[in-house]
CSV table of C-alpha atoms in Angstrom, one decimal:
chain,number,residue,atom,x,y,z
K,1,UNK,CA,13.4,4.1,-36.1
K,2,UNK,CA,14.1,7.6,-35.0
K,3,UNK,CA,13.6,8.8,-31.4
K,4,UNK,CA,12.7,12.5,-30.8
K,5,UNK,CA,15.8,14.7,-29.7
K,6,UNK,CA,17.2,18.3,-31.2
K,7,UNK,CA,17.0,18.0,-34.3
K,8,UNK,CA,20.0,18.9,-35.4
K,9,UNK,CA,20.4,21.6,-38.4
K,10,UNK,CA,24.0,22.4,-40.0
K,11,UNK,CA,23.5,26.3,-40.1
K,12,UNK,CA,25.9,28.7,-40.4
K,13,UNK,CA,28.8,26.5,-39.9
K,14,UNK,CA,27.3,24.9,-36.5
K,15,UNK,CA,28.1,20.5,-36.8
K,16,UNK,CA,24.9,18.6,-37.5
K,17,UNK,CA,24.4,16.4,-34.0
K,18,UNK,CA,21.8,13.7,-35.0
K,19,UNK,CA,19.3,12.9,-32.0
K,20,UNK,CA,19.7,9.3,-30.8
K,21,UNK,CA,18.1,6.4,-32.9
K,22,UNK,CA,17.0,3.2,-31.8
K,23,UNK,CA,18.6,0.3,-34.5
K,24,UNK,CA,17.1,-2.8,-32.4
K,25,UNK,CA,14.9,-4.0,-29.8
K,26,UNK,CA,13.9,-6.9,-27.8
K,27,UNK,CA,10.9,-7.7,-25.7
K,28,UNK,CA,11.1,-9.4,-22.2
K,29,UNK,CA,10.7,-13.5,-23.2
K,30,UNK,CA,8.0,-14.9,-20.7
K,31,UNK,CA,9.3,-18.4,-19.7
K,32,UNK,CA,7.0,-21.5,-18.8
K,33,UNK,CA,7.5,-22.3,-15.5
K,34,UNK,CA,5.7,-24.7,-12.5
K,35,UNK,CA,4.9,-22.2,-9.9
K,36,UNK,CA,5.7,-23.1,-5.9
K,37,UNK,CA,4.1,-25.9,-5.1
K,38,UNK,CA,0.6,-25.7,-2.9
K,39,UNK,CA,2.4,-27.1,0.7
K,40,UNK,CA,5.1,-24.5,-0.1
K,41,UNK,CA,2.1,-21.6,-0.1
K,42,UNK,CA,-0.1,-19.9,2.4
K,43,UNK,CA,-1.7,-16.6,2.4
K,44,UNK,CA,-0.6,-13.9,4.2
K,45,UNK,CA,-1.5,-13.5,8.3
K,46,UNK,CA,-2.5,-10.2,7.8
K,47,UNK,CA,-5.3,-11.1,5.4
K,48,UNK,CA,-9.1,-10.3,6.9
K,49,UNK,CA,-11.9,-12.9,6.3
K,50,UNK,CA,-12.9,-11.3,2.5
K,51,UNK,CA,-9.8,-11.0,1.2
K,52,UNK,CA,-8.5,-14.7,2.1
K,53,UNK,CA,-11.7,-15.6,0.5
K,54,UNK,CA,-10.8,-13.8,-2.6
K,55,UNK,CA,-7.1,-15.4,-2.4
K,56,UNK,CA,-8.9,-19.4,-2.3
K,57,UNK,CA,-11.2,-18.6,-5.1
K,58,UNK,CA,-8.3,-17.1,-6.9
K,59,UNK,CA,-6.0,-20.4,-5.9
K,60,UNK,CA,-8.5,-22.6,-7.3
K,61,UNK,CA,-7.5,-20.6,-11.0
K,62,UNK,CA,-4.5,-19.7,-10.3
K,63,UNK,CA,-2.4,-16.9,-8.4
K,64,UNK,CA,-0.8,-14.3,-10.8
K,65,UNK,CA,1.5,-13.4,-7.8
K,66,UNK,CA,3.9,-15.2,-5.5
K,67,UNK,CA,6.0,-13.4,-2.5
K,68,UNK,CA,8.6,-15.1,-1.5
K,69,UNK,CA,8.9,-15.0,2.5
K,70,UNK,CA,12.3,-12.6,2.1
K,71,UNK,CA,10.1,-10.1,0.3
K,72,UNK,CA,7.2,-9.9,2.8
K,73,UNK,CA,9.7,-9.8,5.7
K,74,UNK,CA,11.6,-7.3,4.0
K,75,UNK,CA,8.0,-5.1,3.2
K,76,UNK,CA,6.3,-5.8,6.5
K,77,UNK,CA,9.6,-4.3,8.7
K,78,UNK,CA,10.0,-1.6,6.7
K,79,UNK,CA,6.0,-0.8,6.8
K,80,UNK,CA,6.8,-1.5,11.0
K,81,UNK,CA,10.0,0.9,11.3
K,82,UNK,CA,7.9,4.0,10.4
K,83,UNK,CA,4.8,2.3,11.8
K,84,UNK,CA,4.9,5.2,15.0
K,85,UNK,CA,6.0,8.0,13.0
K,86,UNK,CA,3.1,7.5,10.7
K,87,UNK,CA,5.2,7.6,7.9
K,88,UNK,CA,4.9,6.3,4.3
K,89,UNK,CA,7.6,4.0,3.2
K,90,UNK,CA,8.4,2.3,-0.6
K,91,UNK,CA,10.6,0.4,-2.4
K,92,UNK,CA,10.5,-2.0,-5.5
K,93,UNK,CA,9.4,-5.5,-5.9
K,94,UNK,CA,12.0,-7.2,-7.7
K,95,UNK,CA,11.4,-10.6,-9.9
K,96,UNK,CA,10.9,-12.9,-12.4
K,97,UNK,CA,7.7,-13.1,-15.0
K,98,UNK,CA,6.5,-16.8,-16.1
K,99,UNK,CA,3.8,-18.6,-17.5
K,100,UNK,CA,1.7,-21.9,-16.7
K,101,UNK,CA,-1.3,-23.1,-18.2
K,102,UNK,CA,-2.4,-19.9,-19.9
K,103,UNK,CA,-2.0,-17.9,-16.5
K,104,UNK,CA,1.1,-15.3,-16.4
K,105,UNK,CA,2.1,-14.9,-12.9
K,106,UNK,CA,5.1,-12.6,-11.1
K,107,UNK,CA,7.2,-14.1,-8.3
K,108,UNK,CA,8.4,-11.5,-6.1
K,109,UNK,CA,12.2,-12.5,-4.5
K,110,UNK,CA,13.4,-9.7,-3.2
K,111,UNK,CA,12.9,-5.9,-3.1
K,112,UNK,CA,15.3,-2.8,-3.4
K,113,UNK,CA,14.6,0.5,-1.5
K,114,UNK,CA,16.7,4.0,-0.2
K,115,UNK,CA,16.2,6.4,1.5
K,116,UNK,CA,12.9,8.3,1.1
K,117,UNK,CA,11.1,11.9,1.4
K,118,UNK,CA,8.0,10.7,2.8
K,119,UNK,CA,5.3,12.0,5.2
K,120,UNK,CA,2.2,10.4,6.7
K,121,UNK,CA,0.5,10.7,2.9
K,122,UNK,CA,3.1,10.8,0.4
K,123,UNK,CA,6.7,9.4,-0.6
K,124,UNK,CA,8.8,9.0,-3.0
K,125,UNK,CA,12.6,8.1,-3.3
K,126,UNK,CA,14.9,10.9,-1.8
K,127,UNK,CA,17.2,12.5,-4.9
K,128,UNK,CA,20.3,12.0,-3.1
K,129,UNK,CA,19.5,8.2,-2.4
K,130,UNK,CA,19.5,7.0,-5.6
K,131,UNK,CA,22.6,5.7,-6.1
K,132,UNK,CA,22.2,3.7,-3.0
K,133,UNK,CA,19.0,2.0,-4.3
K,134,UNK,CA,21.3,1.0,-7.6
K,135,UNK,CA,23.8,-0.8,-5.2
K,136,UNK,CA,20.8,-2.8,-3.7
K,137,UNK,CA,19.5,-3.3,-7.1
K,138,UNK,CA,22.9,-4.8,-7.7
K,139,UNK,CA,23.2,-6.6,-4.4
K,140,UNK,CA,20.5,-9.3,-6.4
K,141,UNK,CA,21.6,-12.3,-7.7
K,142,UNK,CA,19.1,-13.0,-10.3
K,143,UNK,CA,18.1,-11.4,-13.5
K,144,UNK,CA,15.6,-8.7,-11.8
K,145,UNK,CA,12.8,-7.2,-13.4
K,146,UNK,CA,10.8,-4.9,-11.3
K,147,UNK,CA,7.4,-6.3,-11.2
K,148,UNK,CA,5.6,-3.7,-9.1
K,149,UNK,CA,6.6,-1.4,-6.2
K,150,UNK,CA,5.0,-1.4,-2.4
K,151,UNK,CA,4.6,1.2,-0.2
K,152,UNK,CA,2.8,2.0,3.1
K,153,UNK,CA,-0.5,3.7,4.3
K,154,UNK,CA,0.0,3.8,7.6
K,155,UNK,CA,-3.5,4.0,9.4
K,156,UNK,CA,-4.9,4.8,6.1
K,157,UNK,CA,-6.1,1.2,5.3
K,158,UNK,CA,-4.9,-0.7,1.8
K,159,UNK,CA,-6.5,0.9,-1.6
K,160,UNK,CA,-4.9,2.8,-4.7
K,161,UNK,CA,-5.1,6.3,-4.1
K,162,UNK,CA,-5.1,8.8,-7.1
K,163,UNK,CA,-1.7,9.3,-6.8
K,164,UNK,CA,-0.8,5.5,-6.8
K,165,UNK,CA,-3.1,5.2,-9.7
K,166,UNK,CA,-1.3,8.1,-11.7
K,167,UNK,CA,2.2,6.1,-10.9
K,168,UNK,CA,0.9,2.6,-11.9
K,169,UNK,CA,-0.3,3.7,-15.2
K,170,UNK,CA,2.6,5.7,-16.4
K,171,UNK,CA,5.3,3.2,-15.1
K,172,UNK,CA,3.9,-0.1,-13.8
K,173,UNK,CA,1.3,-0.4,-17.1
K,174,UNK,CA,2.4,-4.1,-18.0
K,175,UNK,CA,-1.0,-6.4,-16.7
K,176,UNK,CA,1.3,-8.8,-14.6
K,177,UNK,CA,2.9,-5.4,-13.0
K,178,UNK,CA,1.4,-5.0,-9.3
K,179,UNK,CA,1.1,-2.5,-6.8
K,180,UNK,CA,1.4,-3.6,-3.1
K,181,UNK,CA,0.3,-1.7,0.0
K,182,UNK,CA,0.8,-2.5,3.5
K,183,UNK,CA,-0.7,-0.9,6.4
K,184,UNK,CA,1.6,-1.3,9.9
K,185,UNK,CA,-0.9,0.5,12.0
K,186,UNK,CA,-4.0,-2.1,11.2
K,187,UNK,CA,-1.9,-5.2,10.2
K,188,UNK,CA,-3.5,-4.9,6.4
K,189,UNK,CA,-2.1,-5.9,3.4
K,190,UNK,CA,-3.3,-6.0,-0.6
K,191,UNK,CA,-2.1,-6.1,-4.1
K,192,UNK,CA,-3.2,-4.4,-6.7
K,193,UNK,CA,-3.4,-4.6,-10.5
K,194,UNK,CA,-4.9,-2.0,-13.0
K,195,UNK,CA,-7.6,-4.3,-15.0
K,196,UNK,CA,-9.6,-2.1,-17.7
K,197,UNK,CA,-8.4,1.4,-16.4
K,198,UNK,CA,-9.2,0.5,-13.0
K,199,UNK,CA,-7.5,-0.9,-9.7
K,200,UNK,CA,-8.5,-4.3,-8.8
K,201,UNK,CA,-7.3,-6.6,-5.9
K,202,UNK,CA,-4.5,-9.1,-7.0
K,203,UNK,CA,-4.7,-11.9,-4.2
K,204,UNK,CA,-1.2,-13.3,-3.8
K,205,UNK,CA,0.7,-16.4,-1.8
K,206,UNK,CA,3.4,-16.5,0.6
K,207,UNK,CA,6.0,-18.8,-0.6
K,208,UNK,CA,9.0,-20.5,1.0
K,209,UNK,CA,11.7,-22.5,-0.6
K,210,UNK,CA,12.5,-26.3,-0.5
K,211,UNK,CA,14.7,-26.0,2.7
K,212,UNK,CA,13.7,-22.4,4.5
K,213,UNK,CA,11.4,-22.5,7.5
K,214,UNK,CA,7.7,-22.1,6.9
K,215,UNK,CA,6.3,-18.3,6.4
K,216,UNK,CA,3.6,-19.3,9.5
K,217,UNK,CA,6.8,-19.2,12.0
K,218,UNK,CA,6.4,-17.2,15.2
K,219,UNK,CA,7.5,-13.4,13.5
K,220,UNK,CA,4.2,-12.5,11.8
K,221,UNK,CA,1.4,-12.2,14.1
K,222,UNK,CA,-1.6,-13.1,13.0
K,223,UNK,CA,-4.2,-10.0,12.6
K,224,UNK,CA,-7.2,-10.7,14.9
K,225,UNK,CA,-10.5,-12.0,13.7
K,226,UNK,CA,-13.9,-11.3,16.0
K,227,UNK,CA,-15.9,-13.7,15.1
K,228,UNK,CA,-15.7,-16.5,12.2
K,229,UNK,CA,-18.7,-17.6,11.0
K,230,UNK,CA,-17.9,-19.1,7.6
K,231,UNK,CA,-14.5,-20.8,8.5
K,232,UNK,CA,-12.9,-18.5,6.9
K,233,UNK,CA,-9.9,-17.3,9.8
K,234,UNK,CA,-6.5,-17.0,8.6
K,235,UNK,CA,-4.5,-20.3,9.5
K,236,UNK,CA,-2.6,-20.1,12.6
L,1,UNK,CA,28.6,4.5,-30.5
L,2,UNK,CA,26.0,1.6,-30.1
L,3,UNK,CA,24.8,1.4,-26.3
L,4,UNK,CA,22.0,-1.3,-24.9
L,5,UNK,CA,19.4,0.1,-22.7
L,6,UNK,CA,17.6,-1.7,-20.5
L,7,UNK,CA,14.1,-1.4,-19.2
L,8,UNK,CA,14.2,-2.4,-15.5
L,9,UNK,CA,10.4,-2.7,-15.3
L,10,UNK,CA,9.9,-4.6,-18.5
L,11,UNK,CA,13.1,-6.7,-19.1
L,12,UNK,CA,12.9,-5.3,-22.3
L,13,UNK,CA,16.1,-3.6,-24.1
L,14,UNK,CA,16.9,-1.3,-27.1
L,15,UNK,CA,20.0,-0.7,-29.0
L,16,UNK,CA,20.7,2.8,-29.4
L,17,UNK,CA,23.2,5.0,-31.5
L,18,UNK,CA,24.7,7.7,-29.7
L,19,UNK,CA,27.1,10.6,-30.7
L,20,UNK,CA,29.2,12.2,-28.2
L,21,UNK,CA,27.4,15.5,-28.5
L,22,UNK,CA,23.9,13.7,-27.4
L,23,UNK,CA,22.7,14.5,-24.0
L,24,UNK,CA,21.4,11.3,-21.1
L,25,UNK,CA,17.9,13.8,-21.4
L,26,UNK,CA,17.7,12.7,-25.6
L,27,UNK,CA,18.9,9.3,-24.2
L,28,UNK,CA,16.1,8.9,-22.0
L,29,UNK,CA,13.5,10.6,-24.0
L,30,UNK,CA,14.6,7.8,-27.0
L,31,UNK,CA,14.3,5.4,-24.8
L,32,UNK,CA,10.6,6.3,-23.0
L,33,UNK,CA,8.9,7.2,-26.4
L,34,UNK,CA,10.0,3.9,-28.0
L,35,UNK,CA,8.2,2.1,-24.4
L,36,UNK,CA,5.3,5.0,-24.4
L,37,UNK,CA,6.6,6.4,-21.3
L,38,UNK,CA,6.5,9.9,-19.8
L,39,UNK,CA,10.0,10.5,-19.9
L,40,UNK,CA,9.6,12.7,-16.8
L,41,UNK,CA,8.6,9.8,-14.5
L,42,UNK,CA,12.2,8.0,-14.8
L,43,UNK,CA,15.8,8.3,-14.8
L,44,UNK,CA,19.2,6.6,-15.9
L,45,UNK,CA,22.1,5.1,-14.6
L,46,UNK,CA,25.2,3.4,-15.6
L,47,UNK,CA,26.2,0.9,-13.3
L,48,UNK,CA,25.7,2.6,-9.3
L,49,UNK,CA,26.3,6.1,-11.0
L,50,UNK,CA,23.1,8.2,-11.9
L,51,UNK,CA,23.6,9.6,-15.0
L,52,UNK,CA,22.2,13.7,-15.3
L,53,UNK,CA,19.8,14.9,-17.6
L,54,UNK,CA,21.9,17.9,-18.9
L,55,UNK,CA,25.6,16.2,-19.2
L,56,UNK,CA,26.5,15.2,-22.3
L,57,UNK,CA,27.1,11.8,-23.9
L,58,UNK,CA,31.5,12.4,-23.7
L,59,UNK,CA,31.3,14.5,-20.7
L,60,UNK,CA,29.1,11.1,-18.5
L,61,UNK,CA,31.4,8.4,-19.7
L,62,UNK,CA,29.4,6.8,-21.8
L,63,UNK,CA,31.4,4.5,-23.7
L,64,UNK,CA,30.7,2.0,-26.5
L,65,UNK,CA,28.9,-1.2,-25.9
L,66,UNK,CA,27.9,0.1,-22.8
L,67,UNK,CA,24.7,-1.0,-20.5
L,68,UNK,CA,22.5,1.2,-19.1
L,69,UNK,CA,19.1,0.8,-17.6
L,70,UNK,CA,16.2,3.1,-17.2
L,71,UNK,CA,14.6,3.2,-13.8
L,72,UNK,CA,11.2,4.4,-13.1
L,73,UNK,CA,11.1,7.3,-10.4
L,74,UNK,CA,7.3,6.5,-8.3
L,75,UNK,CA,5.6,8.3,-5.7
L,76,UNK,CA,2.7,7.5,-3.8
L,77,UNK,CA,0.2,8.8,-2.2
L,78,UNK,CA,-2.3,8.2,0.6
């Protein structure tokens, strides 16, 4: 298999450089796995009364995405630190891709981020930062794949602009990938997955390991229902 | 030399032969059309070190057997 490069051309005495070639590849192997158990699962505080509706109907099939209680710490105070300059923030969602009964599913451990060029609608990662978001990337201690990035609309409410769109097709085009957006300002938070050529809500679960505290401690407040007609408040 | 490049947002990897003469821009333009990426949207890196578009194989220290892995570079919007 040959790659596209210059295609080099021994004229006039000038050394024929051959572009680069690929001689072998290999796919990402999606492993069978049990995913975290149902009393080690909740859905997130910040969830309104459709959206946790979504995330029980979904549970009853089975979640394609689990956040582990580091990761929504790590995405909700970074959303929070920028939450009074109105400014967008982003990073990367960094974990593992597995399988049970028929349903591929991502669970989200950790995520990697740097500094940023970011205003109150846009951001992306600053050019000078890089290398620092290559140290955290190296600072994990598992075999990382990035499954989806997050970032922040802060005020703007949670949905895939065309920008986001534009960047989940060209780099996050895998159907387990998902986009996550948080909003500080109205304590709102969604994933998304591109299903068809469009974005569609990817309800997800908080989980916790064997011997960590609960994710419903004291540090996430929950976001504040009116009125709750169906029973359908988020768990305090 | 034989290199292995890794796609951080796949898993996936390639093996790639490289001459000391090839520029990280052919490395990364390999690597996205084999995934059916824009090869705009991402860069590479060996180890912490970003690895720049215009440098040459030799003159980034690319060496053989090495690991690298491309990262996507995304923005978004509001």
């Amino acid at each position: 298999m040959r790659s596209p490069g210059r295609a080099g051309a021994a004229q006039g005495g000038v050394p024929l450089i051959r572009p680069p070639s690929i001689i072998a590849s290999k796919d990402l192997e999606v492993t069978d796995k049990v995913p975290p158990p149902p009393e080690r699962l909740a859905p997130h505080k910040w969830l309104g009364r459709g959206a946790l509706k979504k995330y029980c109907r979904q549970e009853r099939q089975g979640l394609e995405l689990y956040l582990s209680k580091l990761a929504e710490e790590r995405i909700r105070n970074h959303a929070l630190s920028k939450k009074e300059e109105r400014l967008e923030v982003m990073g990367f969602l960094l974990g593992t891709v597995h399988r049970f009964r028929n349903v591929t599913y991502t669970i989200v451990k950790d995520v990697a981020t740097t500094s940023l060029e970011a205003t109150s609608v846009s951001v992306r990662f600053e050019r000078g930062g890089l290398e620092d978001l290559f140290c955290a990337l190296d600072t994990t201690d598992f075999n990382y794949v990035l499954v989806g990035w997050y970032h922040s609309h802060p005020g703007h409410g949670c949905f895939l602009s065309e920008t986001d769109v534009n960047t989940q097709l060209r780099m996050f085009d895998r159907p387990w990938h998902s986009a996550m957006v948080i909003d500080p300002v109205q304590m709102d938070i969604a994933a998304f997955a591109m299903k068809d050529g469009k974005a569609v809500e990817r309800p997800f679960a908080i989980y916790w390991d064997e011997f960590q505290n609960p994710y419903y401690g004291e540090t996430v407040r929950n976001r504040r229902v009116r009125s709750d007609p169906d029973g359908m408040a988020a768990p305090q | 030399m034989n290199v292995r490049i890794r796609n951080a947002e796949t898993g996936g990897t390639v093996d790639m032969e490289l001459e000391g003469e090839n520029t990280v821009q052919e490395i990364i333009q390999g690597a996205s059309a084999f995934w059916n990426k824009d090869d705009g949207a991402y860069v590479i890196r060996k180890g912490k070190r970003l690895l720049r578009g215009q440098q040459s194989v030799a003159q980034s220290g690319i060496a053989d057997s090495d690991e690298l892995e491309l990262i996507p570079d995304p923005e978004g919007g509001a």
